[in-house]
Tab-separated table of C-alpha atoms and ligand atoms in Angstrom:
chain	number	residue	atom	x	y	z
A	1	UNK	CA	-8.492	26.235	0.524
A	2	UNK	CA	-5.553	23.601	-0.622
A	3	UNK	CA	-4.217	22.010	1.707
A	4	UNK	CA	-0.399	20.373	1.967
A	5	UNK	CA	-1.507	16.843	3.186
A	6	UNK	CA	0.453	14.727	5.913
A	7	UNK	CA	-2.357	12.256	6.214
A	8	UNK	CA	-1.319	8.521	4.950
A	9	UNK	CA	-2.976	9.344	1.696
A	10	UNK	CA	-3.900	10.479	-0.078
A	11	UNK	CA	-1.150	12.175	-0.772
A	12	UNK	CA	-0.460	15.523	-2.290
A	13	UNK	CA	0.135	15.619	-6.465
A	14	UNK	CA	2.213	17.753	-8.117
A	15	UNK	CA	1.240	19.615	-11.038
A	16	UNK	CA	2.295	18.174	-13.893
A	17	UNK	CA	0.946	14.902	-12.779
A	18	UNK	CA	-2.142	16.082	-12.240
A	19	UNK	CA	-2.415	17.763	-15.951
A	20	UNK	CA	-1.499	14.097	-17.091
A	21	UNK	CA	-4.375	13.253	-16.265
A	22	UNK	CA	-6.181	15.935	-18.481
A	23	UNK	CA	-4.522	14.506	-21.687
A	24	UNK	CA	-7.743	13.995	-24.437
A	25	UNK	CA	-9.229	10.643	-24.310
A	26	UNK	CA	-8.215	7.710	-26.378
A	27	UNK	CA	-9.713	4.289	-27.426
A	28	UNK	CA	-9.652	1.735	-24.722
A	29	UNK	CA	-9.108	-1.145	-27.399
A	30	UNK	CA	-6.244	1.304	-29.265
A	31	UNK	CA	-3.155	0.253	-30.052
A	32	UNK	CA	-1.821	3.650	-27.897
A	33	UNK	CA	-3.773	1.888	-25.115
A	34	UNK	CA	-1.693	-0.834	-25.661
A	35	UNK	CA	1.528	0.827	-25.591
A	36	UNK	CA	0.403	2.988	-22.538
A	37	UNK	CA	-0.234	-0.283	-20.533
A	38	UNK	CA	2.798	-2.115	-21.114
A	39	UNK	CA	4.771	0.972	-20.865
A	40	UNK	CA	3.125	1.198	-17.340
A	41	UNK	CA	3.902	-2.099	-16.454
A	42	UNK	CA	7.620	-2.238	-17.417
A	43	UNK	CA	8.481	0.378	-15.308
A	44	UNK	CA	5.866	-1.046	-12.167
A	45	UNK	CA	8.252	-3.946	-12.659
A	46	UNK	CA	11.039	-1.925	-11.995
A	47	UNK	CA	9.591	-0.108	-8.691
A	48	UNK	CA	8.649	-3.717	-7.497
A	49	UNK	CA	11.781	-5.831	-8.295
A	50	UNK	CA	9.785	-8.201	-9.994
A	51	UNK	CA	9.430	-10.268	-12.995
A	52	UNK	CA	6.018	-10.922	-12.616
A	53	UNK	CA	2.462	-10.139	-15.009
A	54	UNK	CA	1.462	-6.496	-13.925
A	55	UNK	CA	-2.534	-5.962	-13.620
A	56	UNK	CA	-4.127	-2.400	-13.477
A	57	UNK	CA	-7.337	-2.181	-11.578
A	58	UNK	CA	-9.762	0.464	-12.035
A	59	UNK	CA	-10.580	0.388	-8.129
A	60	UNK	CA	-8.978	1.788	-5.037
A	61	UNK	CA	-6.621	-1.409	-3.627
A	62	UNK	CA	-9.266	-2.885	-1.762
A	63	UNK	CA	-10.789	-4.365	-5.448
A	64	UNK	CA	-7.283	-6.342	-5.577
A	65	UNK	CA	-6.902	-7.234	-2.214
A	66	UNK	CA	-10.583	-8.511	-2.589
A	67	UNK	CA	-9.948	-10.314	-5.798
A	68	UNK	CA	-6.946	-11.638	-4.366
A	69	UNK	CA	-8.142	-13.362	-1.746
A	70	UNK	CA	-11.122	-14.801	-3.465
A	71	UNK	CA	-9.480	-15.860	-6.862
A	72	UNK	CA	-6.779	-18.065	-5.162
A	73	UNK	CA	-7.985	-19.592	-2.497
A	74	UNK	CA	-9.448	-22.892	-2.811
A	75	UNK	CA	-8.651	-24.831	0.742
A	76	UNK	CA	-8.974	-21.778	3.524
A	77	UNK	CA	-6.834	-18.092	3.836
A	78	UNK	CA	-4.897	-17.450	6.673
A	79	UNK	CA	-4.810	-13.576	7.496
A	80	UNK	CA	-2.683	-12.186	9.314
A	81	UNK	CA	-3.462	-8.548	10.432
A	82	UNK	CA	-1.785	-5.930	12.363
A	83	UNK	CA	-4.702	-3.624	12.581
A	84	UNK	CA	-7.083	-1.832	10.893
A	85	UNK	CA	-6.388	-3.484	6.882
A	86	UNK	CA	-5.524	-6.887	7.772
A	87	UNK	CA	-8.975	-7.253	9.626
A	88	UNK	CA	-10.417	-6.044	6.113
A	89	UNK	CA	-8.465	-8.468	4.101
A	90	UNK	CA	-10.502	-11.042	6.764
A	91	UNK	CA	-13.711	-9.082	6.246
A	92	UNK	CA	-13.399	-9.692	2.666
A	93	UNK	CA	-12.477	-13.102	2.426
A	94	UNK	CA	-15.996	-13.885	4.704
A	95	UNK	CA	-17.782	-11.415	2.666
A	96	UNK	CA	-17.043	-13.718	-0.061
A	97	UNK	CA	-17.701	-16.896	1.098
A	98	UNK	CA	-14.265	-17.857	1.214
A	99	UNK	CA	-13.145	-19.857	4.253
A	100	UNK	CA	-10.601	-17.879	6.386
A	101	UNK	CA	-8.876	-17.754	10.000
A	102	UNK	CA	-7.990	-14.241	11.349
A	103	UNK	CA	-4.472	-14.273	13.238
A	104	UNK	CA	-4.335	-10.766	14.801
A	105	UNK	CA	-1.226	-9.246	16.801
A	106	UNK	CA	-1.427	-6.679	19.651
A	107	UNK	CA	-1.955	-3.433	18.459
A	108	UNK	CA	1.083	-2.044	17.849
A	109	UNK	CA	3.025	-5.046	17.201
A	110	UNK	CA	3.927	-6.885	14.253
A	111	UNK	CA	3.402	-10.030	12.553
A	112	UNK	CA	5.575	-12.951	14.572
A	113	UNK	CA	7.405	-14.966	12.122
A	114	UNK	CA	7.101	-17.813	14.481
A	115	UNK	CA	3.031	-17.774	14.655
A	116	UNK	CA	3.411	-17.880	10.882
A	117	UNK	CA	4.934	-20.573	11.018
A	118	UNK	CA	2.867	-22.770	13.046
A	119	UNK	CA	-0.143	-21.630	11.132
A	120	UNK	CA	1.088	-22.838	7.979
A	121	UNK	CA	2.380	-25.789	9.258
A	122	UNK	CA	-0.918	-26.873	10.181
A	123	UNK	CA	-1.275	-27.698	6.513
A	124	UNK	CA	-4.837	-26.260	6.241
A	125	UNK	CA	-3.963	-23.208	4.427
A	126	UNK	CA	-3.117	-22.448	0.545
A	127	UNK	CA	-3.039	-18.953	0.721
A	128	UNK	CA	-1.608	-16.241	3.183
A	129	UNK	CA	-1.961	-12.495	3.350
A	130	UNK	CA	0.364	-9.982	5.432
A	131	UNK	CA	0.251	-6.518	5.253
A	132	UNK	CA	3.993	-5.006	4.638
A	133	UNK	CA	2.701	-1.168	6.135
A	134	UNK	CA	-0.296	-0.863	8.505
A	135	UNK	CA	-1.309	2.582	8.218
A	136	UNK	CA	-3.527	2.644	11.171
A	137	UNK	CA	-0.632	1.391	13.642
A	138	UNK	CA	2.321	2.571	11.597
A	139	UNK	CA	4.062	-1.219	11.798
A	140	UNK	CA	6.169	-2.067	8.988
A	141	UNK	CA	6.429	-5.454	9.006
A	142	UNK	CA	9.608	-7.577	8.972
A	143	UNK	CA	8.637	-8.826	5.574
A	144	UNK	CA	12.347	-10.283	4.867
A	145	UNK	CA	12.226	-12.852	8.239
A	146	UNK	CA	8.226	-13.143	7.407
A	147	UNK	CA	9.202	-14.464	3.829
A	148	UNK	CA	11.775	-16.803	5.050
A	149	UNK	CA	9.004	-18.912	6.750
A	150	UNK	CA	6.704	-18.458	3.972
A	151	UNK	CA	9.120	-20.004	1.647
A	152	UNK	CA	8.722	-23.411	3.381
A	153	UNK	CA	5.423	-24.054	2.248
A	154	UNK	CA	5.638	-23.785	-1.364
A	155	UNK	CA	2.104	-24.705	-1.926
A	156	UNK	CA	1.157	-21.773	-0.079
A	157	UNK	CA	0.075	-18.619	-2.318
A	158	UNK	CA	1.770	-15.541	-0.257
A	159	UNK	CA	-0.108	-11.999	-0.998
A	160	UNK	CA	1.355	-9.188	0.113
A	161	UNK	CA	-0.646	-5.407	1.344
A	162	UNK	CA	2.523	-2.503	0.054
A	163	UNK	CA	-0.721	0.106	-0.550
A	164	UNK	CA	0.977	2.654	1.729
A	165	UNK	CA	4.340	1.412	1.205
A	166	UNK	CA	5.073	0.549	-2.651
A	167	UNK	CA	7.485	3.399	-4.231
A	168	UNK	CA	8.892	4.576	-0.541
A	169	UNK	CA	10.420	1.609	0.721
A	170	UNK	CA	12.088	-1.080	-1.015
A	171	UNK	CA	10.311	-4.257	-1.269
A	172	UNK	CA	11.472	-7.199	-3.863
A	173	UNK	CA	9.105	-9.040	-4.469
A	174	UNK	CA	10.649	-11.465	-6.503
A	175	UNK	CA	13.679	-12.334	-3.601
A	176	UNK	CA	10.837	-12.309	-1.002
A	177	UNK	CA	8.502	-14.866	-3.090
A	178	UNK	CA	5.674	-12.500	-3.055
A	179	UNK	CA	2.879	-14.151	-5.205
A	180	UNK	CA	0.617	-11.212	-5.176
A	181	UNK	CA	1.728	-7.800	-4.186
A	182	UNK	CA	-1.401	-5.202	-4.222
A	183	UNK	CA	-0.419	-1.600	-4.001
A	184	UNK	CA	-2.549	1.763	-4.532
A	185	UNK	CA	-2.060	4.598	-6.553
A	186	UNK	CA	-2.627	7.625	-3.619
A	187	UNK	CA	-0.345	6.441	-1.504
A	188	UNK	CA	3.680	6.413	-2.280
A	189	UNK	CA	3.518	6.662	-5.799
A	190	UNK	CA	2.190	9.923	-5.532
A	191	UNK	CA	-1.447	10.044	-7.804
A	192	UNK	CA	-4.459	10.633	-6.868
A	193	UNK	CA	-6.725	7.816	-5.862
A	194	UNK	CA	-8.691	5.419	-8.252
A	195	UNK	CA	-6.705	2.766	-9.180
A	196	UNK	CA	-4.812	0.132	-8.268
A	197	UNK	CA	-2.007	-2.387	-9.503
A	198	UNK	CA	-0.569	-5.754	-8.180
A	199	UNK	CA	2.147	-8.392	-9.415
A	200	UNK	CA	0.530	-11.682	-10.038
A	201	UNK	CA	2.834	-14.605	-9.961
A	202	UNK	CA	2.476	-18.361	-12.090
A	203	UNK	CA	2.164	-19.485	-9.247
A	204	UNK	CA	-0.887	-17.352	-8.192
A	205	UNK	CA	-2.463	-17.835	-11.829
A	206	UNK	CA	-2.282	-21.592	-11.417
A	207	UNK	CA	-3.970	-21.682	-7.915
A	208	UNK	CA	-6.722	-19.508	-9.196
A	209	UNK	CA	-7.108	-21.979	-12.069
A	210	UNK	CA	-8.614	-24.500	-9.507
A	211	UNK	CA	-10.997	-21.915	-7.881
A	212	UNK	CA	-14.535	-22.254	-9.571
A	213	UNK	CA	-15.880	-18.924	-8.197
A	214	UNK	CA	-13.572	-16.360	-8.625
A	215	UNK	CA	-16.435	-13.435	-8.662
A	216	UNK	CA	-16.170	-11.210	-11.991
A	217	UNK	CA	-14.820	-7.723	-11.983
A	218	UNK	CA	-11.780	-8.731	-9.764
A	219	UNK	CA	-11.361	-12.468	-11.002
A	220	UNK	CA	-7.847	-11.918	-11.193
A	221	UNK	CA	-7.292	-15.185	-13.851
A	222	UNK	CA	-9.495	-13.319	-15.952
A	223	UNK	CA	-7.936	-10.283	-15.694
A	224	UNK	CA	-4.456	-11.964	-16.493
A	225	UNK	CA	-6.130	-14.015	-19.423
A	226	UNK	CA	-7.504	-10.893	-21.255
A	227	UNK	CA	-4.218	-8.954	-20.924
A	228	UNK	CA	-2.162	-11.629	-22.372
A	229	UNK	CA	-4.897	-12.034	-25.150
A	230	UNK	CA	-5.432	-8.665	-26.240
A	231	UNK	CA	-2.029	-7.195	-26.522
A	232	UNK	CA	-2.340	-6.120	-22.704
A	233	UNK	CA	-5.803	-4.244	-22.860
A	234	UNK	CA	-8.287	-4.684	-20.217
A	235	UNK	CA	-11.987	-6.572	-20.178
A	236	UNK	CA	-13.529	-2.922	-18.834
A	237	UNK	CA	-12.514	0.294	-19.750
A	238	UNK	CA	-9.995	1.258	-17.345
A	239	UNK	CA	-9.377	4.906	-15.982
A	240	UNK	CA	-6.668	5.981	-18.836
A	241	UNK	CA	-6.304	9.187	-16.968
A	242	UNK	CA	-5.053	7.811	-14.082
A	243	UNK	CA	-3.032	5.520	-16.820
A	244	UNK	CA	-1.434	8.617	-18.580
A	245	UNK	CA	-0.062	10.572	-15.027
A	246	UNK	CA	0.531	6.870	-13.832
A	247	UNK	CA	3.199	6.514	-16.933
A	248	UNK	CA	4.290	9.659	-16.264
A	249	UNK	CA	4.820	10.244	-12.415
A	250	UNK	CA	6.566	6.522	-12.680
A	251	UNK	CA	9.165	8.037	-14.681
A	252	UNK	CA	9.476	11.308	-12.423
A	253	UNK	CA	10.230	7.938	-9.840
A	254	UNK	CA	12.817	6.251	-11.677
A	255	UNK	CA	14.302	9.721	-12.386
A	256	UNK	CA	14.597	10.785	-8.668
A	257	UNK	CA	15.958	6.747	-8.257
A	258	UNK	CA	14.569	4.620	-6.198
A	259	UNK	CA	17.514	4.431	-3.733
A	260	UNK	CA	17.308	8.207	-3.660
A	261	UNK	CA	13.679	7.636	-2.961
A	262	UNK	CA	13.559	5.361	-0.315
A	263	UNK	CA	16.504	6.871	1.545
A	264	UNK	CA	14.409	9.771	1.323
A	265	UNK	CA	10.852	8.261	3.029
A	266	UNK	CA	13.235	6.843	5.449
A	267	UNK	CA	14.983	9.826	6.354
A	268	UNK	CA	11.495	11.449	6.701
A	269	UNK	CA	10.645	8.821	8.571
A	270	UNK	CA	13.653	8.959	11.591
A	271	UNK	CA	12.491	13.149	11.700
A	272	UNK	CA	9.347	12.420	12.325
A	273	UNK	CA	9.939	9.751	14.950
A	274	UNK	CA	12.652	11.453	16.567
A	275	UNK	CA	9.768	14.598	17.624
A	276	UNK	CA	7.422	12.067	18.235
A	277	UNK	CA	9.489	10.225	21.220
A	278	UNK	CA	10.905	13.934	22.578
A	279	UNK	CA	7.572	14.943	22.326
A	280	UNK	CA	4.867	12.485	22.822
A	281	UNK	CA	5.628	8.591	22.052
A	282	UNK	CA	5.758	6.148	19.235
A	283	UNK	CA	2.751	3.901	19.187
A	284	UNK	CA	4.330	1.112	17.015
A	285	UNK	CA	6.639	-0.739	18.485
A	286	UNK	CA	10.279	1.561	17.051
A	287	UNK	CA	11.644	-1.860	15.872
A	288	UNK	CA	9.150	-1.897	13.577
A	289	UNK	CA	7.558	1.158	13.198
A	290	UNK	CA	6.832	2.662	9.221
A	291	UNK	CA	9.004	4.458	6.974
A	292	UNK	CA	6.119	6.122	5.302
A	293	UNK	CA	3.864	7.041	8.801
A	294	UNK	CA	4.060	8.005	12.158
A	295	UNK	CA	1.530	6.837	14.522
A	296	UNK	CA	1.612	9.487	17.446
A	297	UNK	CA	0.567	7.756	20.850
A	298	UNK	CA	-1.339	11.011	22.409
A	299	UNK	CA	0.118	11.410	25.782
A	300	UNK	CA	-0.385	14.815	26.412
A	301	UNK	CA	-3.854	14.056	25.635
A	302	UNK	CA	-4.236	16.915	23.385
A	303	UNK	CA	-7.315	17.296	20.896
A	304	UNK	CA	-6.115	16.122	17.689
A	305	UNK	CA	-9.240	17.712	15.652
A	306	UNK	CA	-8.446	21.170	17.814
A	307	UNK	CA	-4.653	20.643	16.472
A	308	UNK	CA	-5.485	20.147	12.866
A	309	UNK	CA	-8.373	22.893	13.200
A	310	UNK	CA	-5.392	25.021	13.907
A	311	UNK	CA	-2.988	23.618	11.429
A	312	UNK	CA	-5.088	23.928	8.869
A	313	UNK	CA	-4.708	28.042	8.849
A	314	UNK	CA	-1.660	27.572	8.350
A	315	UNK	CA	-2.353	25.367	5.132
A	316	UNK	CA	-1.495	21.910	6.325
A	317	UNK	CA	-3.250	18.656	7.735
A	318	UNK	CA	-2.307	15.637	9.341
A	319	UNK	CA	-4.289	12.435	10.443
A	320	UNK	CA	-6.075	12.056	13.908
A	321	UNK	CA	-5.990	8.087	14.755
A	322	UNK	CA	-8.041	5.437	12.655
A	323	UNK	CA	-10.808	3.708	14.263
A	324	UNK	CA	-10.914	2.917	17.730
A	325	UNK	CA	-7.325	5.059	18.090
A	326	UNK	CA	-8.943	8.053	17.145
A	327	UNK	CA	-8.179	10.046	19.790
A	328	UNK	CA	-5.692	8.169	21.457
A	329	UNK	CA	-3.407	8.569	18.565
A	330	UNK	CA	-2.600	11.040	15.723
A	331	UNK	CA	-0.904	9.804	12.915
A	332	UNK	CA	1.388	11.753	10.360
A	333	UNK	CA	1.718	10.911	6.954
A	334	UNK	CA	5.527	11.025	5.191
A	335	UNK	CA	5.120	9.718	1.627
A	336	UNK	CA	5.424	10.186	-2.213
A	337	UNK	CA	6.976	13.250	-3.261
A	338	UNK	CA	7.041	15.149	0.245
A	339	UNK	CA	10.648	15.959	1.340
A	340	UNK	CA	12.485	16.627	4.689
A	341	UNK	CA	11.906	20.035	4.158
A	342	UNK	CA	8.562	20.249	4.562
A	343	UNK	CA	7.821	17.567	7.187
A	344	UNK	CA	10.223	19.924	9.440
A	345	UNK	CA	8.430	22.886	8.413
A	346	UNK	CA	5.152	21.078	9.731
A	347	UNK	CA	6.981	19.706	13.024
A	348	UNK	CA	7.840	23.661	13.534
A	349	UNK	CA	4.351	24.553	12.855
A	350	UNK	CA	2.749	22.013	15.267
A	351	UNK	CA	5.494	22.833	17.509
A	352	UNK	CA	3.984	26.886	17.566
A	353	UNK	CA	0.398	25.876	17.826
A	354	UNK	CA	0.902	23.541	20.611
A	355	UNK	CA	3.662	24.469	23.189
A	356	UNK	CA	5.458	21.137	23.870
B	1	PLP	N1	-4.169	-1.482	3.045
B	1	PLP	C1	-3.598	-0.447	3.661
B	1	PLP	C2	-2.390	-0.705	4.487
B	1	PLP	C3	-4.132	0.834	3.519
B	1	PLP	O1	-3.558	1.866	4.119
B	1	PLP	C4	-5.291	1.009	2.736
B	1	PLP	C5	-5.895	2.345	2.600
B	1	PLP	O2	-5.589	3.284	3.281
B	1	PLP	C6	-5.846	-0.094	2.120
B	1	PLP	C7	-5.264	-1.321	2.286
B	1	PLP	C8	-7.036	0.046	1.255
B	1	PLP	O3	-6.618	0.657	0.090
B	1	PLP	P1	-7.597	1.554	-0.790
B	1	PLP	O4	-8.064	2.683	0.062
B	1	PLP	O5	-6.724	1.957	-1.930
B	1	PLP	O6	-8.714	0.659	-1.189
């Protein structure tokens, strides 16, 4: 009935975390809650090279990326989307009244350094979101050369989508001047969905300071202001079993070490696009495509839900295309604690169910 997932989360969880998060309840406004948080945090800081506040969200990503975008902007967001999320992060930003401009690439492609640029020189914008890993496309952005431009407009507040990325591939946040960096919990790190966490820079907390309506459950000001208040508990109760396996898996993280880890997603990464262009074709531009999924273009035409139909006796699933490149692509997932092993062991399988 299981099944060993290769969709872009979420993500299969090993045992042990999962009977984390069976460990007995305790009090929200304990001082083990306490502890727990901060322990959480220190170690986030690790995975994200950052000195910045921590914030837990009891919500998939989307609650940050949403609180993001409305709690620091006060003049007008520029998004910038490579497919499926960054339209979202737009979506959002309307949804909430907040006054936005959608810059989208060809699908496929990545952000252009050089259109960032001349947005933000425009001077109309005090906040900018990029997404690091589009999971629909499988385009991993060139945040480095992205972040270069950013840093010339200082007054600009630069948040950052790693939810399919964080804990595979390396991303400092502090070198690349990331103000907000949003990230999910079912994705790389290896949990299963239901919360979220993000780095929240002065910078960010000072912008959102000048924004009257910053909603209430993801004001992210708040958020920061109750945390620093009350010895790093939260305004809501937040999901402490996702907080206990969240402690634990991110020391299972730190033990594999993150260089092991992310050579690891990467090598995944090169197997998986290696079959793809003997066998069908990347559908991300290769400069750019992800270390943590593969978006298959379908050139044999084959039917994807016929594929996993038949994968699935065999115990495993992948990811037919999302949205409008539902058929046209197929998309496998390479993240967390999955190794080389078993994304060749899949390749094989696929390989006997459809002769290529
Ligand atoms: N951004 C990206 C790149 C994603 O892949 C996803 C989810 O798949 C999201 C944002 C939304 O995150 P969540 O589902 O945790 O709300």
């Amino acid at each position: 009935m299981y099944q060993k997932l290769f969709i872009p989360g979420p993500v299969n969880v090993t045992e042990d975390v999962l009977q984390k998060m069976a460990t007995p309840m305790i009090g929200h406004r304990s001082k083990d809650a306490s502890v727990l948080q901060k322990s959480i945090s220190q170690k986030m800081k690790k995975i994200m090279s950052t000195n910045n506040e921590i914030l837990l969200s009891t919500s998939s990503g989307t609650g940050l990326m949403e609180g993001a975008v409305r709690s620091c902007t006060k003049k007008r967001a520029a998004i910038f989307s490579v497919g499926a999320f960054g339209e979202k992060w737009y979506e959002m930003a309307v949804a909430n009244g907040v006054s936005a401009d959608l810059f989208s690439s060809e699908l496929g492609k990545a952000t252009s350094p050089k259109l960032v640029d001349e947005v933000l020189a425009t001077g109309k914008y005090d906040l900018i979101t990029i997404t690091h890993n589009e999971t629909s496309t499988g385009i991993m952005n060139p945040v480095e050369e992205i972040s270069k431009v950013i840093k010339k407009y200082p007054e600009v507040v630069f948040c950052l989508d790693t939810v399919s990325s964080m804990g595979g591939v390396n991303i400092n946040i502090d070198d690349l001047g990331v103000d907000i960096c949003i990230t999910s919990t079912q994705k790389c790190l290896g949990l299963p969905p239901g919360m979220s966490i993000c780095s929240i820079s002065q910078k960010a907390i000072e912008a959102a300071q000048n924004v009257k309506n910053r909603g209430f459950y993801f004001d992210l000001l708040k958020l920061y202001e109750y945390i620093q208040k009350k010895d790093y508990q939260y305004p809501s109760t937040p999901s402490l079993p996702h907080m206990f396996a969240l402690d634990y898996q991110l020391d299972k993280i730190l033990d594999e070490g993150l260089e092991n880890r992310f050579a690891r997603h990467k090598q995944m990464a090169q197997c998986v696009q290696q079959w793809a262009k003997k066998n069908f074709d990347l559908f991300a531009d290769e400069a750019y495509a992800s270390y943590t999924v593969t978006t298959i273009k379908n050139t044999k035409n084959i039917s994807v839900a016929e594929l996993n139909e038949n994968l699935s006796k065999y115990g495993y699933m992948i990811s037919n295309g999302y949205g409008n490149l539902k058929e046209k692509t197929f998309r496998i997932g390479h993240m967390a604690d999955t190794t080389l092993k078993e994304v060749q062991e899949l390749l094989a399988i696929i390989e006997k169910i459809i002769p290529l």
